[in-house]
Amino acid sequence: MTELEQAFIDAFHRVDDLPVPPPAVRLTGVGEGVPAGRRENRAGAGVTRLLAIATGIALVAGVVALALWQPWGAQHMGAVPAETPVRTPVVRTPSPTPTATPGLAGESVWNVVEVAGRPAVTSAKGELPYLEFDTEKQTVRLGGPCPDLKAAYRQDGSSVRFVLGDAAFSCGDREALSRQLERLWIALDQTRAFESRGGVLTLRDDAGEAVLVAHDDLAYAEPLATPTAPAGLVRVAIHNATGRHLDSVLARFPSGEEVDYGPLPAGATSRAAQVGLAFGYTWLEVTSGDDTWTYQPDDYVGESPLSPGAHVYELSLHGGQLDIRAGDPGTPTPRQR
Amino acid sequence: MAPNGRPVVAIAVAPPFEAFVRGHRERLLRLAVLITRNWPDAHDAVQEAFAGLYRGWSSVPDDASRREAYARRCVVNASLDILKRRRSVPVAEPEALRLAPVVVDHAQAVANADAAWRLCATLPPVQRAAVVLRFYSDLGYAEIAATLGCREATARSHVQRALTALRARLPEEELR
């Protein structure tokens, strides 16, 4: 077994430890409603004669059950003619149709706070991606911590479609932000309608599901309420007490946010990132030169969550191992715009 | 011989379809998600495969290993069909599929596995399926060829080219 082959094996077998999520549609169970003719025979005395009788009954029952199953199957699995391939029907409960709203000209710059149901990832400086609309040219710029992307859009009442070209989803060496950029592009491509209400812009797909949520104003120093996180958020910065220049600091928080703090010089403290929930430690991946450390919490059982407000994770090295300690920031985090 | 003196005819009874589905669904889902790289498509692929299996259950081989191989082929083909039908815009890949069990001492192995995972995203669907069948399902090249409907030499070539691509990528990945 070569190292390369082992790499593929390790990569693929990660999936064995993952729980299998349920399908988008509650299936009534493949195999349920199987015609009686396929039921397992029960052997008993006089196997041969019973088998012959059972086979006859099964044939008749099978024909009858098949005739009955067709409408049952059509009702529960989607009305699909037998000659066409069976597709899993996708059933979604659409959100109420947005009422007519002012055009996108109501506010030209929107800070993205949620993409496909996930809180937006911020840069180390706390910068969120944003959408800037030029209603005259009917174009939109996707800006923020990554190189800008531009697209055209067509609006008709509350319907909107973005015309996207090819794009490179690269945000330098900040992989989390690069992946988010791709998710943003996909969200724009899926958008069919929008609603703008109370300073919140929501882009929805053709099923009415929200694919992107943005705010027209954002005060980093104030707790931010999003559709997925309550008010009273925690702001977490990173202090580099390792004595080494850190090329990359990536954190994942229990509330689901992934924050790319970027490079951090020795002795420096990063800007704070807003998250919904944090404890005295969190998952971290830290790179310095050829060295990579990963801090993997087992769980947070018995731990108290950090209170809303500003906190700092101090990173240090002890015996070559990465250590993390939550502390007070000392000076308040400056307001960021 | 039965107690009444009459010969007993041994009947091979195929296991119910339901039992097969319950016993193999999760394993086949994991195989499908490695090819399609997202759970919704994996569910679709397995559902399509099972629907086809159900329609032709009477002709599915009785032997357990052959039956499993047949089901695996159905799932792989359904996964590849879905990838072909998908729009050019890639589906967002769930973060959870990238998470690695972390052992700090084996950082290089984790990095290699990360690189292998990222490489697979760039492989053409059939080549990706060949690599998955080799390193996840642990199939031989003859079995891979039978599953994909190609020649054994082609299956071998798919896997070897993927290994070569990973070797070329690893020094680049280590610089990250």
mmCIF file of N, CA, C and O in Angstrom, chain A residues 3-5 7-16 18-23 27 30-31 34-35 38 40 47-48 51 77 86-88 118 175 179 182-183 186 189-190 252 258 283 287 292 294 296 321, chain B residues 9 11 16-18 25-26 29-30 33-34 39 43-44 47-48 51 54-55 57 85 87 89-90 92 95-100 102 104 110 112-114 116 118-120 131-132 135-136 163 166-167 170:
data_model
loop_
_atom_site.group_PDB
_atom_site.id
_atom_site.type_symbol
_atom_site.label_atom_id
_atom_site.label_comp_id
_atom_site.label_asym_id
_atom_site.label_seq_id
_atom_site.Cartn_x
_atom_site.Cartn_y
_atom_site.Cartn_z
ATOM 1 N N GLU A 3 1.734 5.392 -0.069
ATOM 2 C CA GLU A 3 1.208 6.543 0.670
ATOM 3 C C GLU A 3 0.067 7.195 -0.107
ATOM 4 O O GLU A 3 -0.918 7.666 0.468
ATOM 5 N N LEU A 4 0.183 7.204 -1.437
ATOM 6 C CA LEU A 4 -0.858 7.819 -2.257
ATOM 7 C C LEU A 4 -2.158 7.019 -2.175
ATOM 8 O O LEU A 4 -3.243 7.583 -2.049
ATOM 9 N N GLU A 5 -2.034 5.706 -2.260
ATOM 10 C CA GLU A 5 -3.237 4.870 -2.169
ATOM 11 C C GLU A 5 -3.877 5.036 -0.793
ATOM 12 O O GLU A 5 -5.102 5.110 -0.669
ATOM 13 N N ALA A 7 -3.815 7.616 0.989
ATOM 14 C CA ALA A 7 -4.469 8.930 1.025
ATOM 15 C C ALA A 7 -5.906 8.836 0.522
ATOM 16 O O ALA A 7 -6.839 9.379 1.122
ATOM 17 N N PHE A 8 -6.094 8.126 -0.586
ATOM 18 C CA PHE A 8 -7.453 7.955 -1.113
ATOM 19 C C PHE A 8 -8.307 7.146 -0.145
ATOM 20 O O PHE A 8 -9.469 7.471 0.096
ATOM 21 N N ILE A 9 -7.727 6.096 0.409
ATOM 22 C CA ILE A 9 -8.478 5.256 1.352
ATOM 23 C C ILE A 9 -8.910 6.087 2.552
ATOM 24 O O ILE A 9 -10.070 6.028 2.981
ATOM 25 N N ASP A 10 -7.981 6.850 3.113
ATOM 26 C CA ASP A 10 -8.319 7.686 4.274
ATOM 27 C C ASP A 10 -9.400 8.694 3.912
ATOM 28 O O ASP A 10 -10.340 8.924 4.682
ATOM 29 N N ALA A 11 -9.266 9.297 2.741
ATOM 30 C CA ALA A 11 -10.228 10.332 2.347
ATOM 31 C C ALA A 11 -11.630 9.739 2.217
ATOM 32 O O ALA A 11 -12.608 10.298 2.709
ATOM 33 N N PHE A 12 -11.721 8.586 1.566
ATOM 34 C CA PHE A 12 -13.045 8.017 1.297
ATOM 35 C C PHE A 12 -13.689 7.439 2.548
ATOM 36 O O PHE A 12 -14.901 7.541 2.727
ATOM 37 N N HIS A 13 -12.889 6.848 3.410
ATOM 38 C CA HIS A 13 -13.485 6.187 4.566
ATOM 39 C C HIS A 13 -13.902 7.160 5.658
ATOM 40 O O HIS A 13 -14.504 6.746 6.655
ATOM 41 N N ARG A 14 -13.626 8.430 5.463
ATOM 42 C CA ARG A 14 -14.196 9.428 6.370
ATOM 43 C C ARG A 14 -15.716 9.363 6.340
ATOM 44 O O ARG A 14 -16.375 9.618 7.331
ATOM 45 N N VAL A 15 -16.254 9.022 5.180
ATOM 46 C CA VAL A 15 -17.711 9.056 5.042
ATOM 47 C C VAL A 15 -18.367 7.990 5.920
ATOM 48 O O VAL A 15 -19.550 8.088 6.256
ATOM 49 N N ASP A 16 -17.586 6.979 6.312
ATOM 50 C CA ASP A 16 -18.156 5.917 7.145
ATOM 51 C C ASP A 16 -18.559 6.427 8.518
ATOM 52 O O ASP A 16 -19.425 5.837 9.172
ATOM 53 N N LEU A 18 -19.762 9.385 9.148
ATOM 54 C CA LEU A 18 -20.761 10.443 9.095
ATOM 55 C C LEU A 18 -22.162 9.849 9.197
ATOM 56 O O LEU A 18 -22.438 8.804 8.610
ATOM 57 N N PRO A 19 -23.057 10.525 9.921
ATOM 58 C CA PRO A 19 -24.453 10.079 9.905
ATOM 59 C C PRO A 19 -25.048 10.365 8.528
ATOM 60 O O PRO A 19 -24.748 11.379 7.920
ATOM 61 N N VAL A 20 -25.868 9.468 8.065
ATOM 62 C CA VAL A 20 -26.509 9.659 6.764
ATOM 63 C C VAL A 20 -27.716 10.566 6.966
ATOM 64 O O VAL A 20 -28.630 10.218 7.706
ATOM 65 N N PRO A 21 -27.717 11.734 6.337
ATOM 66 C CA PRO A 21 -28.880 12.614 6.516
ATOM 67 C C PRO A 21 -30.088 12.027 5.814
ATOM 68 O O PRO A 21 -29.939 11.284 4.832
ATOM 69 N N PRO A 22 -31.279 12.341 6.275
ATOM 70 C CA PRO A 22 -32.481 11.833 5.614
ATOM 71 C C PRO A 22 -32.626 12.489 4.256
ATOM 72 O O PRO A 22 -32.085 13.577 4.027
ATOM 73 N N PRO A 23 -33.328 11.853 3.351
ATOM 74 C CA PRO A 23 -33.522 12.463 2.043
ATOM 75 C C PRO A 23 -34.424 13.674 2.150
ATOM 76 O O PRO A 23 -35.096 13.872 3.160
ATOM 77 N N LEU A 27 -39.580 9.356 2.135
ATOM 78 C CA LEU A 27 -40.014 8.242 1.313
ATOM 79 C C LEU A 27 -40.870 7.316 2.145
ATOM 80 O O LEU A 27 -40.623 7.134 3.329
ATOM 81 N N VAL A 30 -38.824 2.218 0.472
ATOM 82 C CA VAL A 30 -38.698 1.364 -0.704
ATOM 83 C C VAL A 30 -39.023 -0.051 -0.282
ATOM 84 O O VAL A 30 -38.505 -0.563 0.705
ATOM 85 N N GLY A 31 -39.905 -0.674 -1.002
ATOM 86 C CA GLY A 31 -40.264 -2.036 -0.635
ATOM 87 C C GLY A 31 -41.595 -2.102 0.061
ATOM 88 O O GLY A 31 -42.227 -3.141 0.077
ATOM 89 N N VAL A 34 -45.032 -3.746 -1.337
ATOM 90 C CA VAL A 34 -44.628 -4.782 -2.295
ATOM 91 C C VAL A 34 -45.801 -5.727 -2.495
ATOM 92 O O VAL A 34 -46.443 -6.111 -1.535
ATOM 93 N N PRO A 35 -46.074 -6.061 -3.730
ATOM 94 C CA PRO A 35 -47.220 -6.960 -3.974
ATOM 95 C C PRO A 35 -47.109 -8.243 -3.157
ATOM 96 O O PRO A 35 -46.029 -8.741 -2.884
ATOM 97 N N ARG A 38 -44.825 -11.310 -3.726
ATOM 98 C CA ARG A 38 -43.396 -11.392 -3.461
ATOM 99 C C ARG A 38 -43.118 -11.748 -2.006
ATOM 100 O O ARG A 38 -41.990 -11.774 -1.572
ATOM 101 N N GLU A 40 -42.445 -13.699 1.351
ATOM 102 C CA GLU A 40 -41.683 -14.929 1.538
ATOM 103 C C GLU A 40 -42.597 -16.088 1.893
ATOM 104 O O GLU A 40 -43.500 -15.968 2.715
ATOM 105 N N VAL A 47 -44.472 -29.654 1.994
ATOM 106 C CA VAL A 47 -43.880 -28.474 1.353
ATOM 107 C C VAL A 47 -44.259 -28.384 -0.112
ATOM 108 O O VAL A 47 -44.633 -27.338 -0.614
ATOM 109 N N THR A 48 -44.164 -29.505 -0.780
ATOM 110 C CA THR A 48 -44.358 -29.451 -2.231
ATOM 111 C C THR A 48 -45.764 -28.994 -2.587
ATOM 112 O O THR A 48 -45.962 -28.126 -3.441
ATOM 113 N N LEU A 51 -46.414 -25.502 -1.575
ATOM 114 C CA LEU A 51 -45.692 -24.586 -2.453
ATOM 115 C C LEU A 51 -46.468 -24.360 -3.728
ATOM 116 O O LEU A 51 -46.565 -23.233 -4.228
ATOM 117 N N MET A 77 -45.422 8.061 -4.346
ATOM 118 C CA MET A 77 -44.095 8.232 -4.898
ATOM 119 C C MET A 77 -44.106 9.158 -6.091
ATOM 120 O O MET A 77 -43.135 9.277 -6.797
ATOM 121 N N VAL A 86 -38.086 6.067 -12.605
ATOM 122 C CA VAL A 86 -38.648 6.584 -11.371
ATOM 123 C C VAL A 86 -37.710 7.626 -10.788
ATOM 124 O O VAL A 86 -36.524 7.393 -10.622
ATOM 125 N N ARG A 87 -38.199 8.800 -10.510
ATOM 126 C CA ARG A 87 -37.418 9.872 -9.918
ATOM 127 C C ARG A 87 -37.973 10.157 -8.534
ATOM 128 O O ARG A 87 -39.165 10.061 -8.303
ATOM 129 N N THR A 88 -37.076 10.494 -7.649
ATOM 130 C CA THR A 88 -37.527 10.891 -6.324
ATOM 131 C C THR A 88 -38.218 12.241 -6.433
ATOM 132 O O THR A 88 -37.590 13.221 -6.829
ATOM 133 N N ARG A 118 -26.581 29.055 6.093
ATOM 134 C CA ARG A 118 -25.421 29.088 6.975
ATOM 135 C C ARG A 118 -24.975 30.523 7.215
ATOM 136 O O ARG A 118 -24.974 31.336 6.283
ATOM 137 N N GLU A 175 -9.093 29.336 2.191
ATOM 138 C CA GLU A 175 -9.958 28.355 1.544
ATOM 139 C C GLU A 175 -11.423 28.490 1.962
ATOM 140 O O GLU A 175 -12.327 28.318 1.155
ATOM 141 N N ARG A 179 -14.485 28.907 -0.679
ATOM 142 C CA ARG A 179 -15.656 28.039 -0.761
ATOM 143 C C ARG A 179 -16.930 28.848 -0.590
ATOM 144 O O ARG A 179 -17.940 28.597 -1.237
ATOM 145 N N GLU A 182 -17.870 30.554 -3.785
ATOM 146 C CA GLU A 182 -18.548 29.651 -4.717
ATOM 147 C C GLU A 182 -20.007 29.470 -4.301
ATOM 148 O O GLU A 182 -20.913 29.459 -5.137
ATOM 149 N N ARG A 183 -20.262 29.341 -2.999
ATOM 150 C CA ARG A 183 -21.644 29.186 -2.529
ATOM 151 C C ARG A 183 -22.470 30.430 -2.846
ATOM 152 O O ARG A 183 -23.654 30.342 -3.179
ATOM 153 N N ILE A 186 -23.398 30.307 -6.490
ATOM 154 C CA ILE A 186 -24.475 29.347 -6.694
ATOM 155 C C ILE A 186 -25.801 29.932 -6.220
ATOM 156 O O ILE A 186 -26.844 29.758 -6.860
ATOM 157 N N ASP A 189 -27.139 32.190 -8.745
ATOM 158 C CA ASP A 189 -27.625 31.446 -9.908
ATOM 159 C C ASP A 189 -28.996 30.834 -9.626
ATOM 160 O O ASP A 189 -29.835 30.703 -10.510
ATOM 161 N N GLN A 190 -29.245 30.454 -8.392
ATOM 162 C CA GLN A 190 -30.504 29.809 -8.027
ATOM 163 C C GLN A 190 -31.624 30.816 -7.760
ATOM 164 O O GLN A 190 -32.784 30.446 -7.680
ATOM 165 N N ARG A 252 -13.566 26.861 13.739
ATOM 166 C CA ARG A 252 -14.967 26.452 13.570
ATOM 167 C C ARG A 252 -15.625 26.481 14.936
ATOM 168 O O ARG A 252 -15.088 25.949 15.899
ATOM 169 N N GLU A 258 -17.669 29.215 10.355
ATOM 170 C CA GLU A 258 -16.261 28.942 10.092
ATOM 171 C C GLU A 258 -15.593 30.272 9.811
ATOM 172 O O GLU A 258 -16.022 31.002 8.920
ATOM 173 N N TRP A 283 -12.693 24.388 17.763
ATOM 174 C CA TRP A 283 -11.878 23.725 16.759
ATOM 175 C C TRP A 283 -11.011 24.754 16.068
ATOM 176 O O TRP A 283 -11.474 25.807 15.634
ATOM 177 N N THR A 287 -1.581 27.080 10.892
ATOM 178 C CA THR A 287 -0.438 26.719 10.064
ATOM 179 C C THR A 287 0.660 27.749 10.243
ATOM 180 O O THR A 287 0.394 28.953 10.248
ATOM 181 N N THR A 292 1.534 22.287 10.873
ATOM 182 C CA THR A 292 0.085 22.507 10.996
ATOM 183 C C THR A 292 -0.368 21.875 12.300
ATOM 184 O O THR A 292 -0.050 20.721 12.583
ATOM 185 N N THR A 294 -3.787 21.134 14.721
ATOM 186 C CA THR A 294 -5.244 21.137 14.745
ATOM 187 C C THR A 294 -5.686 20.893 16.178
ATOM 188 O O THR A 294 -5.254 19.927 16.815
ATOM 189 N N GLN A 296 -8.664 19.860 18.294
ATOM 190 C CA GLN A 296 -9.946 19.192 18.082
ATOM 191 C C GLN A 296 -10.612 18.913 19.419
ATOM 192 O O GLN A 296 -10.213 17.988 20.127
ATOM 193 N N GLN A 321 2.841 21.343 21.233
ATOM 194 C CA GLN A 321 1.395 21.174 21.101
ATOM 195 C C GLN A 321 0.710 22.537 21.191
ATOM 196 O O GLN A 321 1.117 23.407 21.955
ATOM 197 N N VAL B 9 -38.156 -31.074 -1.228
ATOM 198 C CA VAL B 9 -37.525 -30.286 -2.285
ATOM 199 C C VAL B 9 -36.974 -29.018 -1.659
ATOM 200 O O VAL B 9 -37.699 -28.255 -1.023
ATOM 201 N N ILE B 11 -35.965 -25.494 -1.699
ATOM 202 C CA ILE B 11 -36.304 -24.340 -2.527
ATOM 203 C C ILE B 11 -35.413 -23.172 -2.107
ATOM 204 O O ILE B 11 -35.327 -22.838 -0.922
ATOM 205 N N PRO B 16 -36.417 -11.253 0.816
ATOM 206 C CA PRO B 16 -37.337 -10.209 0.404
ATOM 207 C C PRO B 16 -36.568 -8.966 -0.004
ATOM 208 O O PRO B 16 -35.506 -8.662 0.528
ATOM 209 N N PHE B 17 -37.166 -8.235 -0.911
ATOM 210 C CA PHE B 17 -36.538 -7.014 -1.395
ATOM 211 C C PHE B 17 -36.335 -6.032 -0.251
ATOM 212 O O PHE B 17 -35.308 -5.358 -0.170
ATOM 213 N N GLU B 18 -37.340 -5.993 0.634
ATOM 214 C CA GLU B 18 -37.235 -5.062 1.757
ATOM 215 C C GLU B 18 -35.998 -5.339 2.595
ATOM 216 O O GLU B 18 -35.298 -4.424 3.021
ATOM 217 N N ARG B 25 -28.771 -0.402 2.081
ATOM 218 C CA ARG B 25 -29.051 0.971 1.663
ATOM 219 C C ARG B 25 -27.982 1.946 2.125
ATOM 220 O O ARG B 25 -27.483 2.775 1.353
ATOM 221 N N GLU B 26 -27.621 1.849 3.413
ATOM 222 C CA GLU B 26 -26.683 2.836 3.944
ATOM 223 C C GLU B 26 -25.316 2.722 3.284
ATOM 224 O O GLU B 26 -24.686 3.722 2.935
ATOM 225 N N LEU B 29 -25.535 4.160 -0.098
ATOM 226 C CA LEU B 29 -25.628 5.621 -0.023
ATOM 227 C C LEU B 29 -24.247 6.239 0.132
ATOM 228 O O LEU B 29 -23.921 7.260 -0.489
ATOM 229 N N ARG B 30 -23.428 5.640 0.983
ATOM 230 C CA ARG B 30 -22.083 6.181 1.196
ATOM 231 C C ARG B 30 -21.258 6.052 -0.085
ATOM 232 O O ARG B 30 -20.468 6.931 -0.416
ATOM 233 N N VAL B 33 -22.489 8.840 -2.382
ATOM 234 C CA VAL B 33 -22.104 10.205 -2.024
ATOM 235 C C VAL B 33 -20.634 10.454 -2.351
ATOM 236 O O VAL B 33 -20.228 11.589 -2.612
ATOM 237 N N LEU B 34 -19.832 9.412 -2.370
ATOM 238 C CA LEU B 34 -18.434 9.599 -2.751
ATOM 239 C C LEU B 34 -18.306 9.913 -4.233
ATOM 240 O O LEU B 34 -17.366 10.569 -4.655
ATOM 241 N N TRP B 39 -25.234 14.709 -0.640
ATOM 242 C CA TRP B 39 -26.208 13.728 -0.182
ATOM 243 C C TRP B 39 -27.505 13.712 -0.998
ATOM 244 O O TRP B 39 -28.028 12.623 -1.288
ATOM 245 N N HIS B 43 -28.902 10.276 -2.530
ATOM 246 C CA HIS B 43 -30.226 9.700 -2.250
ATOM 247 C C HIS B 43 -30.964 9.422 -3.549
ATOM 248 O O HIS B 43 -31.588 8.363 -3.700
ATOM 249 N N ASP B 44 -30.908 10.379 -4.474
ATOM 250 C CA ASP B 44 -31.579 10.187 -5.758
ATOM 251 C C ASP B 44 -31.024 8.965 -6.483
ATOM 252 O O ASP B 44 -31.773 8.157 -7.042
ATOM 253 N N GLN B 47 -32.109 5.745 -4.829
ATOM 254 C CA GLN B 47 -33.541 5.528 -5.050
ATOM 255 C C GLN B 47 -33.789 5.033 -6.471
ATOM 256 O O GLN B 47 -34.579 4.120 -6.699
ATOM 257 N N GLU B 48 -33.102 5.652 -7.440
ATOM 258 C CA GLU B 48 -33.241 5.201 -8.821
ATOM 259 C C GLU B 48 -32.771 3.762 -8.970
ATOM 260 O O GLU B 48 -33.401 2.943 -9.648
ATOM 261 N N ALA B 51 -35.242 1.393 -7.399
ATOM 262 C CA ALA B 51 -36.464 1.280 -8.201
ATOM 263 C C ALA B 51 -36.234 0.327 -9.371
ATOM 264 O O ALA B 51 -37.074 -0.518 -9.679
ATOM 265 N N TYR B 54 -35.979 -3.207 -8.013
ATOM 266 C CA TYR B 54 -37.291 -3.748 -7.640
ATOM 267 C C TYR B 54 -38.039 -4.267 -8.861
ATOM 268 O O TYR B 54 -38.636 -5.350 -8.839
ATOM 269 N N ARG B 55 -37.975 -3.478 -9.944
ATOM 270 C CA ARG B 55 -38.694 -3.891 -11.158
ATOM 271 C C ARG B 55 -38.149 -5.197 -11.689
ATOM 272 O O ARG B 55 -38.871 -6.006 -12.243
ATOM 273 N N TRP B 57 -36.379 -7.537 -9.825
ATOM 274 C CA TRP B 57 -35.877 -8.322 -8.690
ATOM 275 C C TRP B 57 -35.826 -9.813 -8.996
ATOM 276 O O TRP B 57 -34.924 -10.523 -8.530
ATOM 277 N N ARG B 85 -26.399 14.669 -15.841
ATOM 278 C CA ARG B 85 -27.570 15.519 -16.009
ATOM 279 C C ARG B 85 -27.445 16.829 -15.248
ATOM 280 O O ARG B 85 -28.177 17.791 -15.508
ATOM 281 N N ARG B 87 -26.431 20.446 -13.910
ATOM 282 C CA ARG B 87 -26.015 21.654 -14.612
ATOM 283 C C ARG B 87 -24.533 21.876 -14.448
ATOM 284 O O ARG B 87 -23.921 21.336 -13.540
ATOM 285 N N VAL B 89 -23.052 24.344 -13.223
ATOM 286 C CA VAL B 89 -22.706 24.949 -11.943
ATOM 287 C C VAL B 89 -22.625 23.841 -10.904
ATOM 288 O O VAL B 89 -23.563 23.086 -10.742
ATOM 289 N N PRO B 90 -21.512 23.738 -10.204
ATOM 290 C CA PRO B 90 -21.375 22.613 -9.270
ATOM 291 C C PRO B 90 -22.295 22.781 -8.075
ATOM 292 O O PRO B 90 -22.614 23.887 -7.673
ATOM 293 N N ALA B 92 -23.070 22.788 -4.234
ATOM 294 C CA ALA B 92 -22.266 23.092 -3.059
ATOM 295 C C ALA B 92 -22.021 21.822 -2.265
ATOM 296 O O ALA B 92 -22.938 21.067 -1.980
ATOM 297 N N GLU B 95 -19.828 20.658 4.027
ATOM 298 C CA GLU B 95 -18.584 20.740 4.786
ATOM 299 C C GLU B 95 -18.275 19.424 5.475
ATOM 300 O O GLU B 95 -17.127 19.035 5.588
ATOM 301 N N ALA B 96 -19.306 18.742 5.935
ATOM 302 C CA ALA B 96 -19.084 17.551 6.741
ATOM 303 C C ALA B 96 -18.323 16.488 5.969
ATOM 304 O O ALA B 96 -17.628 15.665 6.555
ATOM 305 N N LEU B 97 -18.429 16.510 4.627
ATOM 306 C CA LEU B 97 -17.722 15.499 3.866
ATOM 307 C C LEU B 97 -16.227 15.709 3.892
ATOM 308 O O LEU B 97 -15.469 14.833 3.527
ATOM 309 N N ARG B 98 -15.787 16.901 4.298
ATOM 310 C CA ARG B 98 -14.357 17.175 4.317
ATOM 311 C C ARG B 98 -13.736 16.942 5.687
ATOM 312 O O ARG B 98 -12.548 16.920 5.811
ATOM 313 N N LEU B 99 -14.560 16.818 6.712
ATOM 314 C CA LEU B 99 -14.000 16.751 8.055
ATOM 315 C C LEU B 99 -13.151 15.506 8.206
ATOM 316 O O LEU B 99 -13.538 14.420 7.787
ATOM 317 N N ALA B 100 -12.027 15.666 8.821
ATOM 318 C CA ALA B 100 -11.129 14.528 8.991
ATOM 319 C C ALA B 100 -10.976 14.230 10.468
ATOM 320 O O ALA B 100 -10.952 15.135 11.287
ATOM 321 N N VAL B 102 -8.909 13.918 13.497
ATOM 322 C CA VAL B 102 -7.647 14.630 13.641
ATOM 323 C C VAL B 102 -6.734 13.957 14.648
ATOM 324 O O VAL B 102 -7.123 13.697 15.773
ATOM 325 N N VAL B 104 -2.909 14.846 15.731
ATOM 326 C CA VAL B 104 -1.886 15.837 15.429
ATOM 327 C C VAL B 104 -0.627 15.179 14.913
ATOM 328 O O VAL B 104 0.051 15.668 14.033
ATOM 329 N N VAL B 110 -3.247 13.332 7.214
ATOM 330 C CA VAL B 110 -4.487 14.102 7.075
ATOM 331 C C VAL B 110 -4.389 15.029 5.879
ATOM 332 O O VAL B 110 -5.331 15.177 5.096
ATOM 333 N N ASN B 112 -2.552 14.612 3.232
ATOM 334 C CA ASN B 112 -2.624 13.799 2.011
ATOM 335 C C ASN B 112 -4.065 13.434 1.693
ATOM 336 O O ASN B 112 -4.487 13.466 0.530
ATOM 337 N N ALA B 113 -4.811 13.042 2.726
ATOM 338 C CA ALA B 113 -6.214 12.667 2.522
ATOM 339 C C ALA B 113 -7.015 13.877 2.039
ATOM 340 O O ALA B 113 -7.877 13.756 1.170
ATOM 341 N N ASP B 114 -6.730 15.041 2.610
ATOM 342 C CA ASP B 114 -7.399 16.270 2.148
ATOM 343 C C ASP B 114 -7.108 16.501 0.673
ATOM 344 O O ASP B 114 -7.995 16.852 -0.111
ATOM 345 N N ALA B 116 -6.235 14.299 -1.545
ATOM 346 C CA ALA B 116 -6.909 13.267 -2.339
ATOM 347 C C ALA B 116 -8.385 13.620 -2.517
ATOM 348 O O ALA B 116 -8.955 13.456 -3.597
ATOM 349 N N ARG B 118 -9.758 16.612 -2.418
ATOM 350 C CA ARG B 118 -9.921 17.756 -3.328
ATOM 351 C C ARG B 118 -9.672 17.330 -4.771
ATOM 352 O O ARG B 118 -10.341 17.783 -5.694
ATOM 353 N N LEU B 119 -8.700 16.440 -4.970
ATOM 354 C CA LEU B 119 -8.403 15.977 -6.321
ATOM 355 C C LEU B 119 -9.622 15.289 -6.924
ATOM 356 O O LEU B 119 -9.933 15.489 -8.105
ATOM 357 N N CYS B 120 -10.303 14.477 -6.134
ATOM 358 C CA CYS B 120 -11.454 13.732 -6.639
ATOM 359 C C CYS B 120 -12.535 14.658 -7.173
ATOM 360 O O CYS B 120 -13.267 14.289 -8.097
ATOM 361 N N VAL B 131 -11.953 5.348 -9.066
ATOM 362 C CA VAL B 131 -11.102 5.548 -7.889
ATOM 363 C C VAL B 131 -11.863 5.177 -6.619
ATOM 364 O O VAL B 131 -11.325 4.534 -5.704
ATOM 365 N N VAL B 132 -13.123 5.554 -6.560
ATOM 366 C CA VAL B 132 -13.943 5.224 -5.380
ATOM 367 C C VAL B 132 -14.112 3.716 -5.253
ATOM 368 O O VAL B 132 -13.995 3.142 -4.167
ATOM 369 N N PHE B 135 -10.673 2.297 -4.003
ATOM 370 C CA PHE B 135 -10.144 2.605 -2.682
ATOM 371 C C PHE B 135 -11.207 2.693 -1.593
ATOM 372 O O PHE B 135 -10.876 2.801 -0.426
ATOM 373 N N TYR B 136 -12.473 2.666 -1.965
ATOM 374 C CA TYR B 136 -13.507 2.604 -0.941
ATOM 375 C C TYR B 136 -14.160 1.225 -0.920
ATOM 376 O O TYR B 136 -14.302 0.605 0.127
ATOM 377 N N LEU B 163 -3.742 8.426 -9.315
ATOM 378 C CA LEU B 163 -2.602 8.368 -8.392
ATOM 379 C C LEU B 163 -1.491 9.300 -8.875
ATOM 380 O O LEU B 163 -0.849 9.981 -8.072
ATOM 381 N N LEU B 166 -2.412 12.793 -8.084
ATOM 382 C CA LEU B 166 -2.260 13.087 -6.659
ATOM 383 C C LEU B 166 -0.795 13.283 -6.320
ATOM 384 O O LEU B 166 -0.426 14.182 -5.569
ATOM 385 N N ARG B 167 0.063 12.469 -6.915
ATOM 386 C CA ARG B 167 1.494 12.619 -6.656
ATOM 387 C C ARG B 167 1.970 13.995 -7.113
ATOM 388 O O ARG B 167 2.739 14.650 -6.425
ATOM 389 N N LEU B 170 0.617 16.706 -4.557
ATOM 390 C CA LEU B 170 0.996 16.731 -3.143
ATOM 391 C C LEU B 170 2.059 17.771 -2.820
ATOM 392 O O LEU B 170 1.920 18.494 -1.866
#
